[in-house]
Coordinates of C-alpha atoms in Angstrom, one line a residue:
M1 CA 22.1 5.4 -14.7
T2 CA 19.5 4.5 -17.3
A3 CA 15.9 5.4 -17.8
D4 CA 14.9 2.0 -16.5
D5 CA 16.5 2.9 -13.1
L6 CA 14.5 6.0 -12.5
L7 CA 11.7 5.9 -10.0
A8 CA 8.2 6.1 -11.5
P9 CA 6.5 9.4 -10.6
L10 CA 4.2 7.8 -8.0
D11 CA 7.1 6.0 -6.3
L12 CA 9.0 9.3 -6.2
A13 CA 6.0 11.0 -4.7
F14 CA 5.9 8.5 -1.9
W15 CA 9.6 8.8 -1.3
N16 CA 9.3 12.6 -0.9
L17 CA 6.1 12.4 1.2
E18 CA 7.9 10.6 4.0
S19 CA 9.7 12.2 6.9
A20 CA 11.5 10.7 10.0
E21 CA 8.4 11.6 12.0
H22 CA 6.0 10.2 9.5
P23 CA 7.1 6.9 7.9
M24 CA 5.2 5.9 4.7
H25 CA 6.1 2.2 4.4
L26 CA 3.6 -0.6 4.0
G27 CA 3.8 -3.9 5.8
A28 CA 2.5 -7.5 6.2
L29 CA 2.4 -9.7 9.2
G30 CA 2.5 -13.4 8.5
V31 CA 1.7 -15.8 11.3
F32 CA 3.2 -19.3 11.0
T33 CA 2.6 -22.6 12.8
A34 CA 6.0 -23.6 14.3
Q35 CA 7.0 -27.2 13.6
S36 CA 9.7 -27.0 16.3
P37 CA 10.8 -24.8 19.2
T38 CA 13.6 -23.4 17.0
A39 CA 11.4 -22.7 14.0
G40 CA 11.6 -18.9 14.4
A41 CA 15.4 -18.8 14.6
H42 CA 15.7 -21.1 11.6
A43 CA 13.2 -18.8 9.7
A44 CA 15.4 -15.8 10.4
D45 CA 18.5 -17.6 9.0
L46 CA 16.5 -18.7 5.9
L47 CA 15.3 -15.1 5.3
A48 CA 18.8 -13.7 5.5
A49 CA 20.3 -16.4 3.3
R50 CA 17.6 -16.1 0.6
A51 CA 17.5 -12.3 0.6
A52 CA 21.1 -12.2 -0.6
A53 CA 20.0 -13.9 -3.8
V54 CA 17.0 -11.6 -4.6
P55 CA 18.2 -8.7 -6.8
G56 CA 15.1 -6.6 -5.9
L57 CA 16.0 -6.7 -2.2
R58 CA 19.5 -5.3 -2.9
M59 CA 18.1 -2.1 -4.4
R60 CA 18.6 1.2 -2.6
I61 CA 17.1 4.6 -3.5
R62 CA 19.6 7.3 -4.6
D63 CA 18.8 10.9 -5.3
V64 CA 19.6 12.3 -8.7
W65 CA 21.2 15.7 -8.9
R66 CA 22.9 15.4 -12.3
P67 CA 20.7 15.8 -15.3
F68 CA 22.8 13.3 -17.3
D69 CA 26.2 11.9 -17.7
R70 CA 28.1 13.1 -20.8
S71 CA 29.8 9.7 -21.1
E72 CA 26.5 8.0 -21.6
P73 CA 24.1 8.0 -24.6
F74 CA 21.6 10.9 -24.5
D75 CA 18.2 10.1 -23.1
L76 CA 15.6 12.9 -22.9
R77 CA 13.7 11.2 -20.1
R78 CA 16.9 10.9 -18.1
S79 CA 17.9 14.5 -18.7
L80 CA 14.6 15.6 -17.1
A81 CA 15.2 13.5 -14.0
F82 CA 17.0 16.3 -12.1
G83 CA 15.7 16.2 -8.5
G84 CA 14.4 12.6 -8.9
A85 CA 15.7 9.3 -7.7
T86 CA 16.9 6.0 -9.0
R87 CA 17.0 2.4 -7.8
E88 CA 20.5 1.0 -7.8
A89 CA 22.2 -2.1 -6.3
D90 CA 23.7 -1.4 -2.9
P91 CA 27.4 -2.5 -3.1
D92 CA 27.5 -2.9 0.7
F93 CA 24.3 -4.9 1.0
D94 CA 24.2 -7.1 4.1
P95 CA 21.0 -9.1 4.6
L96 CA 21.8 -9.5 8.3
H97 CA 21.2 -5.8 8.6
H98 CA 17.6 -6.2 7.3
V99 CA 16.5 -9.4 9.1
T100 CA 16.1 -9.3 12.8
L101 CA 15.2 -12.2 15.2
H102 CA 13.4 -10.7 18.3
A103 CA 12.8 -12.1 21.8
P104 CA 9.6 -14.1 22.2
A105 CA 6.5 -11.9 22.0
A106 CA 3.3 -12.1 24.0
D107 CA 1.3 -10.4 21.3
F108 CA 2.2 -10.2 17.7
Q109 CA 0.1 -7.1 16.9
T110 CA 1.5 -5.1 19.8
E111 CA 5.0 -5.8 18.5
A112 CA 4.0 -5.1 14.9
G113 CA 2.7 -1.7 15.9
R114 CA 5.9 -0.8 17.7
L115 CA 8.0 -1.8 14.7
M116 CA 5.7 -0.1 12.1
E117 CA 6.3 3.3 13.6
R118 CA 10.1 3.0 13.0
P119 CA 11.1 4.5 9.7
L120 CA 13.2 2.5 7.3
E121 CA 16.8 3.5 6.7
R122 CA 16.8 5.6 3.6
G123 CA 20.5 5.0 2.9
R124 CA 20.0 1.3 2.6
P125 CA 17.6 -0.9 0.6
P126 CA 14.3 0.2 2.2
W127 CA 12.9 -3.1 3.6
E128 CA 13.0 -5.1 6.8
A129 CA 11.9 -8.5 8.0
H130 CA 11.3 -9.0 11.7
V131 CA 10.9 -12.5 13.1
L132 CA 8.7 -12.7 16.2
P133 CA 8.6 -16.1 18.1
A134 CA 5.6 -16.6 20.3
E135 CA 6.1 -17.2 24.0
D136 CA 4.4 -20.6 23.8
G137 CA 6.7 -21.8 21.0
D138 CA 3.9 -23.0 18.9
R139 CA 3.9 -20.1 16.5
F140 CA 6.1 -17.4 15.1
A141 CA 5.3 -14.3 13.0
V142 CA 7.3 -12.4 10.4
L143 CA 6.7 -8.7 9.8
F144 CA 7.8 -7.5 6.4
K145 CA 8.2 -3.8 5.9
F146 CA 8.7 -2.3 2.4
H147 CA 8.8 1.3 1.3
H148 CA 6.4 2.1 -1.5
A149 CA 9.3 3.5 -3.5
L150 CA 10.8 0.0 -3.6
A151 CA 7.6 -2.0 -4.0
D152 CA 3.8 -1.5 -4.0
G153 CA 1.5 -4.2 -2.6
L154 CA 1.8 -6.6 -5.5
R155 CA 5.5 -6.1 -6.0
A156 CA 6.1 -6.4 -2.2
L157 CA 4.3 -9.7 -2.3
T158 CA 6.5 -10.9 -5.1
L159 CA 9.7 -10.0 -3.1
A160 CA 8.4 -11.6 0.0
A161 CA 7.5 -14.8 -1.9
A162 CA 11.1 -14.9 -3.1
V163 CA 12.4 -15.5 0.4
L164 CA 9.6 -17.9 1.4
D165 CA 9.6 -21.6 0.4
P166 CA 9.4 -22.0 -3.4
M167 CA 5.9 -22.0 -5.0
D168 CA 4.8 -23.0 -8.5
L169 CA 4.2 -19.5 -9.8
P170 CA 4.1 -18.6 -13.5
A171 CA 7.3 -17.1 -14.8
P172 CA 7.1 -13.4 -15.6
R173 CA 7.0 -12.4 -19.3
P174 CA 10.3 -10.9 -20.5
R175 CA 10.3 -7.2 -21.1
P176 CA 10.9 -6.1 -24.7
A177 CA 14.4 -4.8 -25.3
E178 CA 14.6 -1.1 -26.0
P179 CA 16.7 -0.2 -29.1
A180 CA 20.2 1.3 -28.4
R181 CA 20.3 5.1 -28.2
G182 CA 23.0 7.3 -29.6
L183 CA 24.7 10.3 -28.1
L184 CA 22.2 12.6 -29.7
P185 CA 18.4 12.3 -29.7
D186 CA 16.7 10.7 -32.7
V187 CA 15.1 13.8 -34.3
R188 CA 12.4 11.6 -35.8
R189 CA 11.1 10.9 -32.2
L190 CA 11.0 14.5 -31.1
P191 CA 7.5 15.3 -32.6
G192 CA 6.1 12.3 -30.8
I193 CA 7.8 13.3 -27.5
L194 CA 6.4 16.9 -27.9
R195 CA 3.0 15.6 -28.7
G196 CA 3.1 13.3 -25.7
A197 CA 4.1 16.3 -23.5
V198 CA 1.2 18.4 -24.8
S199 CA -1.1 15.4 -24.3
D200 CA 0.2 15.0 -20.7
V201 CA -0.6 18.6 -19.9
G202 CA -4.1 18.3 -21.3
R203 CA -4.6 15.0 -19.4
A204 CA -3.3 16.6 -16.2
L205 CA -5.7 19.5 -16.5
D206 CA -8.6 17.2 -17.2
I207 CA -7.8 15.1 -14.1
G208 CA -7.2 18.2 -12.0
A209 CA -10.6 19.6 -13.0
S210 CA -12.3 16.3 -12.2
V211 CA -10.7 16.2 -8.8
A212 CA -11.7 19.8 -8.0
V213 CA -15.3 19.2 -8.9
H214 CA -15.6 16.1 -6.9
T215 CA -13.9 17.5 -3.8
L216 CA -15.7 20.8 -3.7
G217 CA -17.3 21.4 -0.4
M218 CA -15.9 18.3 1.3
R219 CA -14.9 18.6 4.9
P220 CA -12.7 16.2 6.9
T221 CA -14.3 13.9 9.5
P222 CA -12.8 14.9 12.9
A223 CA -12.8 11.5 14.4
L224 CA -10.6 10.1 11.6
T225 CA -8.1 13.0 11.5
A226 CA -5.4 13.7 14.0
A227 CA -2.2 15.7 14.5
P228 CA 0.5 13.2 13.4
S229 CA 2.3 11.8 16.4
G230 CA 4.5 9.3 14.5
T231 CA 3.2 6.5 16.7
R232 CA 1.6 3.4 15.4
R233 CA -0.8 0.7 16.6
T234 CA -1.9 -2.3 14.6
A235 CA -4.7 -4.9 14.9
G236 CA -5.9 -7.8 12.8
V237 CA -9.4 -9.3 12.2
V238 CA -10.1 -12.6 10.5
I239 CA -13.6 -13.4 9.1
D240 CA -14.8 -16.4 7.0
L241 CA -15.1 -15.8 3.3
D242 CA -18.1 -18.1 3.2
D243 CA -19.9 -15.6 5.5
V244 CA -19.2 -12.8 3.1
H245 CA -20.5 -14.9 0.2
R246 CA -23.7 -15.6 2.1
I247 CA -24.3 -11.9 2.6
R248 CA -23.5 -11.1 -1.1
K249 CA -25.8 -13.8 -2.4
V250 CA -28.8 -12.4 -0.4
A251 CA -28.1 -8.7 -0.5
G252 CA -26.3 -8.4 -3.9
G253 CA -23.1 -6.6 -4.8
T254 CA -19.6 -7.9 -5.0
V255 CA -17.3 -9.3 -2.2
N256 CA -15.5 -6.0 -2.2
D257 CA -18.8 -4.1 -1.8
V258 CA -19.6 -6.2 1.3
L259 CA -16.1 -5.7 2.8
I260 CA -16.4 -1.9 2.4
A261 CA -19.9 -1.9 3.9
V262 CA -18.5 -3.9 6.9
V263 CA -16.0 -1.1 7.4
A264 CA -18.8 1.5 7.3
G265 CA -20.9 -0.4 9.8
A266 CA -17.9 -1.0 12.1
L267 CA -17.1 2.7 12.0
R268 CA -20.7 3.5 13.1
R269 CA -20.5 1.0 16.0
W270 CA -17.0 2.2 17.0
L271 CA -18.0 5.9 17.0
D272 CA -21.1 5.3 19.0
E273 CA -19.4 3.0 21.6
R274 CA -16.5 5.5 22.2
G275 CA -19.1 8.3 22.6
D276 CA -18.3 10.4 19.5
G277 CA -21.6 9.6 17.8
S278 CA -22.3 8.6 14.2
E279 CA -25.1 10.9 13.4
G280 CA -24.4 12.9 10.3
V281 CA -21.0 11.2 9.8
V282 CA -20.2 10.3 6.2
P283 CA -16.4 10.0 5.9
R284 CA -14.7 10.0 2.6
A285 CA -13.0 6.6 1.8
L286 CA -10.3 6.3 -0.8
I287 CA -10.4 2.9 -2.5
P288 CA -7.1 2.5 -4.5
V289 CA -7.2 1.0 -8.0
S290 CA -4.0 -0.4 -9.5
K291 CA -3.2 0.8 -13.0
R292 CA -0.1 -1.2 -13.8
R293 CA 2.3 0.6 -16.1
P294 CA 2.7 -1.0 -19.5
R295 CA 5.7 -3.4 -19.7
T296 CA 7.2 -1.1 -22.4
A297 CA 6.9 2.0 -20.2
H298 CA 9.9 3.8 -18.9
P299 CA 10.3 4.2 -16.1
Q300 CA 8.7 1.1 -14.7
G301 CA 7.0 1.2 -11.3
N302 CA 3.8 1.8 -9.5
R303 CA 0.8 3.7 -10.9
L304 CA -2.4 4.0 -8.9
S305 CA -5.7 5.7 -9.2
G306 CA -8.6 5.3 -6.9
Y307 CA -12.3 5.7 -6.2
L308 CA -13.5 8.2 -3.6
M309 CA -16.8 7.5 -1.9
R310 CA -18.8 8.6 1.1
L311 CA -19.2 5.8 3.6
P312 CA -22.9 5.7 4.9
V313 CA -21.8 5.6 8.6
D314 CA -24.8 7.7 9.6
D315 CA -27.4 5.1 8.2
P316 CA -28.7 2.8 11.0
D317 CA -29.8 0.1 8.5
P318 CA -27.0 -2.4 7.6
L319 CA -28.6 -3.6 4.3
R320 CA -29.2 0.0 3.2
R321 CA -25.6 0.8 4.0
L322 CA -24.6 -2.1 1.7
D323 CA -26.9 -0.8 -1.0
T324 CA -25.4 2.7 -0.8
V325 CA -21.9 1.3 -1.0
R326 CA -22.8 -0.9 -4.0
A327 CA -24.4 2.0 -5.8
A328 CA -21.4 4.3 -5.2
M329 CA -18.9 1.6 -6.4
D330 CA -21.1 1.1 -9.5
R331 CA -21.0 4.8 -10.3
N332 CA -17.2 4.9 -9.8
K333 CA -16.7 1.9 -12.1
D334 CA -18.9 3.4 -14.8
A335 CA -16.9 6.7 -14.6
G336 CA -13.6 4.8 -14.6
P337 CA -10.5 5.2 -12.4
G338 CA -9.4 8.3 -14.5
R339 CA -12.3 10.4 -13.3
G340 CA -13.4 11.7 -9.9
A341 CA -11.5 12.8 -6.9
G342 CA -9.7 9.5 -6.5
A343 CA -7.9 10.0 -9.7
V344 CA -5.6 12.6 -8.1
A345 CA -2.9 10.0 -7.8
L346 CA -2.6 9.9 -11.6
L347 CA -1.4 13.5 -11.5
A348 CA 1.9 12.1 -10.2
D349 CA 2.7 11.1 -13.8
H350 CA 2.5 14.7 -15.0
V351 CA 4.7 16.3 -12.3
P352 CA 8.4 16.8 -13.0
A353 CA 10.8 15.1 -10.6
L354 CA 11.9 18.3 -9.0
G355 CA 8.3 19.2 -8.4
H356 CA 7.8 16.0 -6.4
R357 CA 10.8 16.9 -4.2
L358 CA 9.7 20.4 -3.6
G359 CA 6.0 19.7 -3.3
G360 CA 6.0 16.5 -1.4
P361 CA 5.7 18.1 2.1
L362 CA 2.8 20.3 0.9
V363 CA 1.0 17.3 -0.7
G364 CA 1.4 15.3 2.5
Q365 CA -0.2 18.0 4.6
A366 CA -3.2 18.1 2.1
A367 CA -4.0 14.4 2.4
R368 CA -6.5 15.0 5.3
L369 CA -8.4 17.5 3.1
W370 CA -8.8 14.9 0.3
F371 CA -10.0 11.7 2.1
D372 CA -10.6 10.5 5.7
I373 CA -9.8 6.8 5.6
L374 CA -8.0 4.5 3.2
V375 CA -9.6 1.1 2.5
T376 CA -7.4 -1.0 0.2
S377 CA -7.2 -4.6 -1.0
V378 CA -3.9 -6.5 -1.3
P379 CA -4.0 -9.6 -3.5
L380 CA -2.5 -12.9 -2.1
P381 CA -1.9 -16.2 -3.9
S382 CA -4.4 -19.0 -3.2
L383 CA -1.5 -21.4 -2.7
G384 CA -0.3 -22.1 0.8
L385 CA 2.7 -20.1 1.9
K386 CA 5.5 -21.7 3.9
L387 CA 8.8 -20.7 5.4
G388 CA 11.2 -23.5 6.4
G389 CA 8.3 -25.9 6.0
N390 CA 6.2 -24.0 8.5
P391 CA 2.8 -23.0 7.0
V392 CA 1.3 -19.5 7.1
T393 CA -2.1 -19.5 8.9
E394 CA -2.8 -15.7 8.8
V395 CA -1.6 -12.7 6.7
F396 CA -2.4 -9.2 7.8
P397 CA -1.6 -6.4 5.3
Y398 CA -0.8 -2.9 6.6
A399 CA -1.2 0.2 4.5
P400 CA 0.8 3.4 4.9
L401 CA -1.0 6.0 7.2
A402 CA -1.3 9.4 5.5
R403 CA -0.2 12.4 7.4
G404 CA -3.0 13.8 9.6
Q405 CA -5.1 10.7 9.4
A406 CA -5.9 8.4 12.2
L407 CA -6.8 5.0 10.6
A408 CA -6.1 2.9 7.5
V409 CA -7.6 -0.4 6.5
A410 CA -6.1 -3.1 4.3
V411 CA -7.8 -6.3 3.3
S412 CA -6.5 -9.6 2.0
T413 CA -8.1 -13.0 1.2
Y414 CA -6.0 -16.0 2.0
R415 CA -7.2 -19.6 1.8
G416 CA -10.9 -19.0 2.4
R417 CA -10.6 -16.3 5.1
I418 CA -10.6 -12.5 4.9
H419 CA -7.9 -10.7 6.9
Y420 CA -8.3 -7.1 7.8
G421 CA -5.1 -5.3 8.7
L422 CA -5.6 -2.1 10.7
V423 CA -3.0 0.6 11.2
A424 CA -3.7 3.7 13.4
D425 CA -2.0 6.6 15.0
A426 CA -1.5 5.2 18.5
E427 CA -2.2 8.5 20.3
A428 CA -5.3 9.3 18.2
V429 CA -6.8 5.8 18.3
P430 CA -5.8 4.1 21.6
D431 CA -8.9 1.9 21.3
L432 CA -8.1 0.3 18.0
D433 CA -9.1 -3.1 19.4
L434 CA -12.6 -1.7 19.9
F435 CA -12.8 -1.0 16.1
A436 CA -11.4 -4.5 15.4
R437 CA -14.2 -6.1 17.4
A438 CA -16.7 -3.8 15.7
L439 CA -15.7 -5.3 12.3
T440 CA -16.5 -8.9 13.5
A441 CA -19.8 -7.7 15.0
E442 CA -20.8 -6.0 11.8
V443 CA -20.4 -9.2 9.8
E444 CA -22.7 -10.9 12.3
T445 CA -25.2 -8.0 12.0
L446 CA -25.2 -8.4 8.2
I447 CA -25.7 -12.1 8.4
T448 CA -28.6 -11.6 10.7
A449 CA -30.1 -8.9 8.5
C450 CA -29.9 -11.3 5.5
G451 CA -31.7 -14.0 7.5
S452 CA -28.8 -16.4 6.9

């Protein structure tokens, strides 16, 4: 075990938040045009064959219960990893265990929801690929599932791209080599390590105070919280990026502002249509912000912050809702991702490994007190994706659903179209399709309001 093998604090937090009744993996459903009736079966064979050659897909997560190995050079970071976890190659890796060809499906989203509720096997590399041929034979879909401890949205995209047809992507920059370490710590480095530890404590206190101030008095939105059932339902919505640009050019703001405002308007429409009512409803949305760890950082891995904002669901005016979202996002950007309640994810870097293991269940229970709905963006390449020569036509990202929350929204832009991927607790939100239709209707409402 080396320091590079250790899970980054946020990855470790996600690993310990999960339970068999509450999976915390992310996913993506790619829909392909089938060039032949056997395209789905051929795609499954390709995925299994290519996965064997991708080192990142061979990695499993192993708990660390020994502070260090006396036969290895001393590493202070590693000696503090008691109770943590590492990534290591699975000597028994079998790609056929991770790639499954299913019977023809009548509806991809229905099957995706059923598969998303199944937790990944924690003793094996935590990922799966499910190939779903369509009953008409003209299409097939592939559902990729990755645990956040193995890969976040960007890293998961990289791993998925490695088993799709080759693309002309830029080669990653090599990571600088770390000098060899001896059996004893370099005493010249200890003052810096101690200063860093003191600085970490101060930073954690600063973040914690900011989170406390910004969450004071907040109350969960009942319609978006639920007793976790472990069940999942998914849905997908596709809108034209040109329509979003038309709205943005008239009403102002960024593409992301418009997409968030669409979610706010859709929630209003959905709550009113299902009879819950939108009056006085201003749910707290967490907007994740990626803060990639420096290439020289050890351990490597995911590092996130986020913006927390009140969605103006109670406002009946669509353009005013967009103005409210834009103003809130501008305030968040001015403050930076290290301030405000959304910065709570940064606290993961300041918690010892054993603290994540012991505190994970408690943190999971507290998620519903912190935010009501997740609205996240997942980047995709502008190049056309293919598998076995079959082109991708749609890509729906799926975010993990926090314990006690009923709905999560992920958004991707692919080849001129916006894809909303929706994940919900199936028992709490049996009418997810109603919310999906509300997203499409809200885009039309905004276009009309802009006079476009």
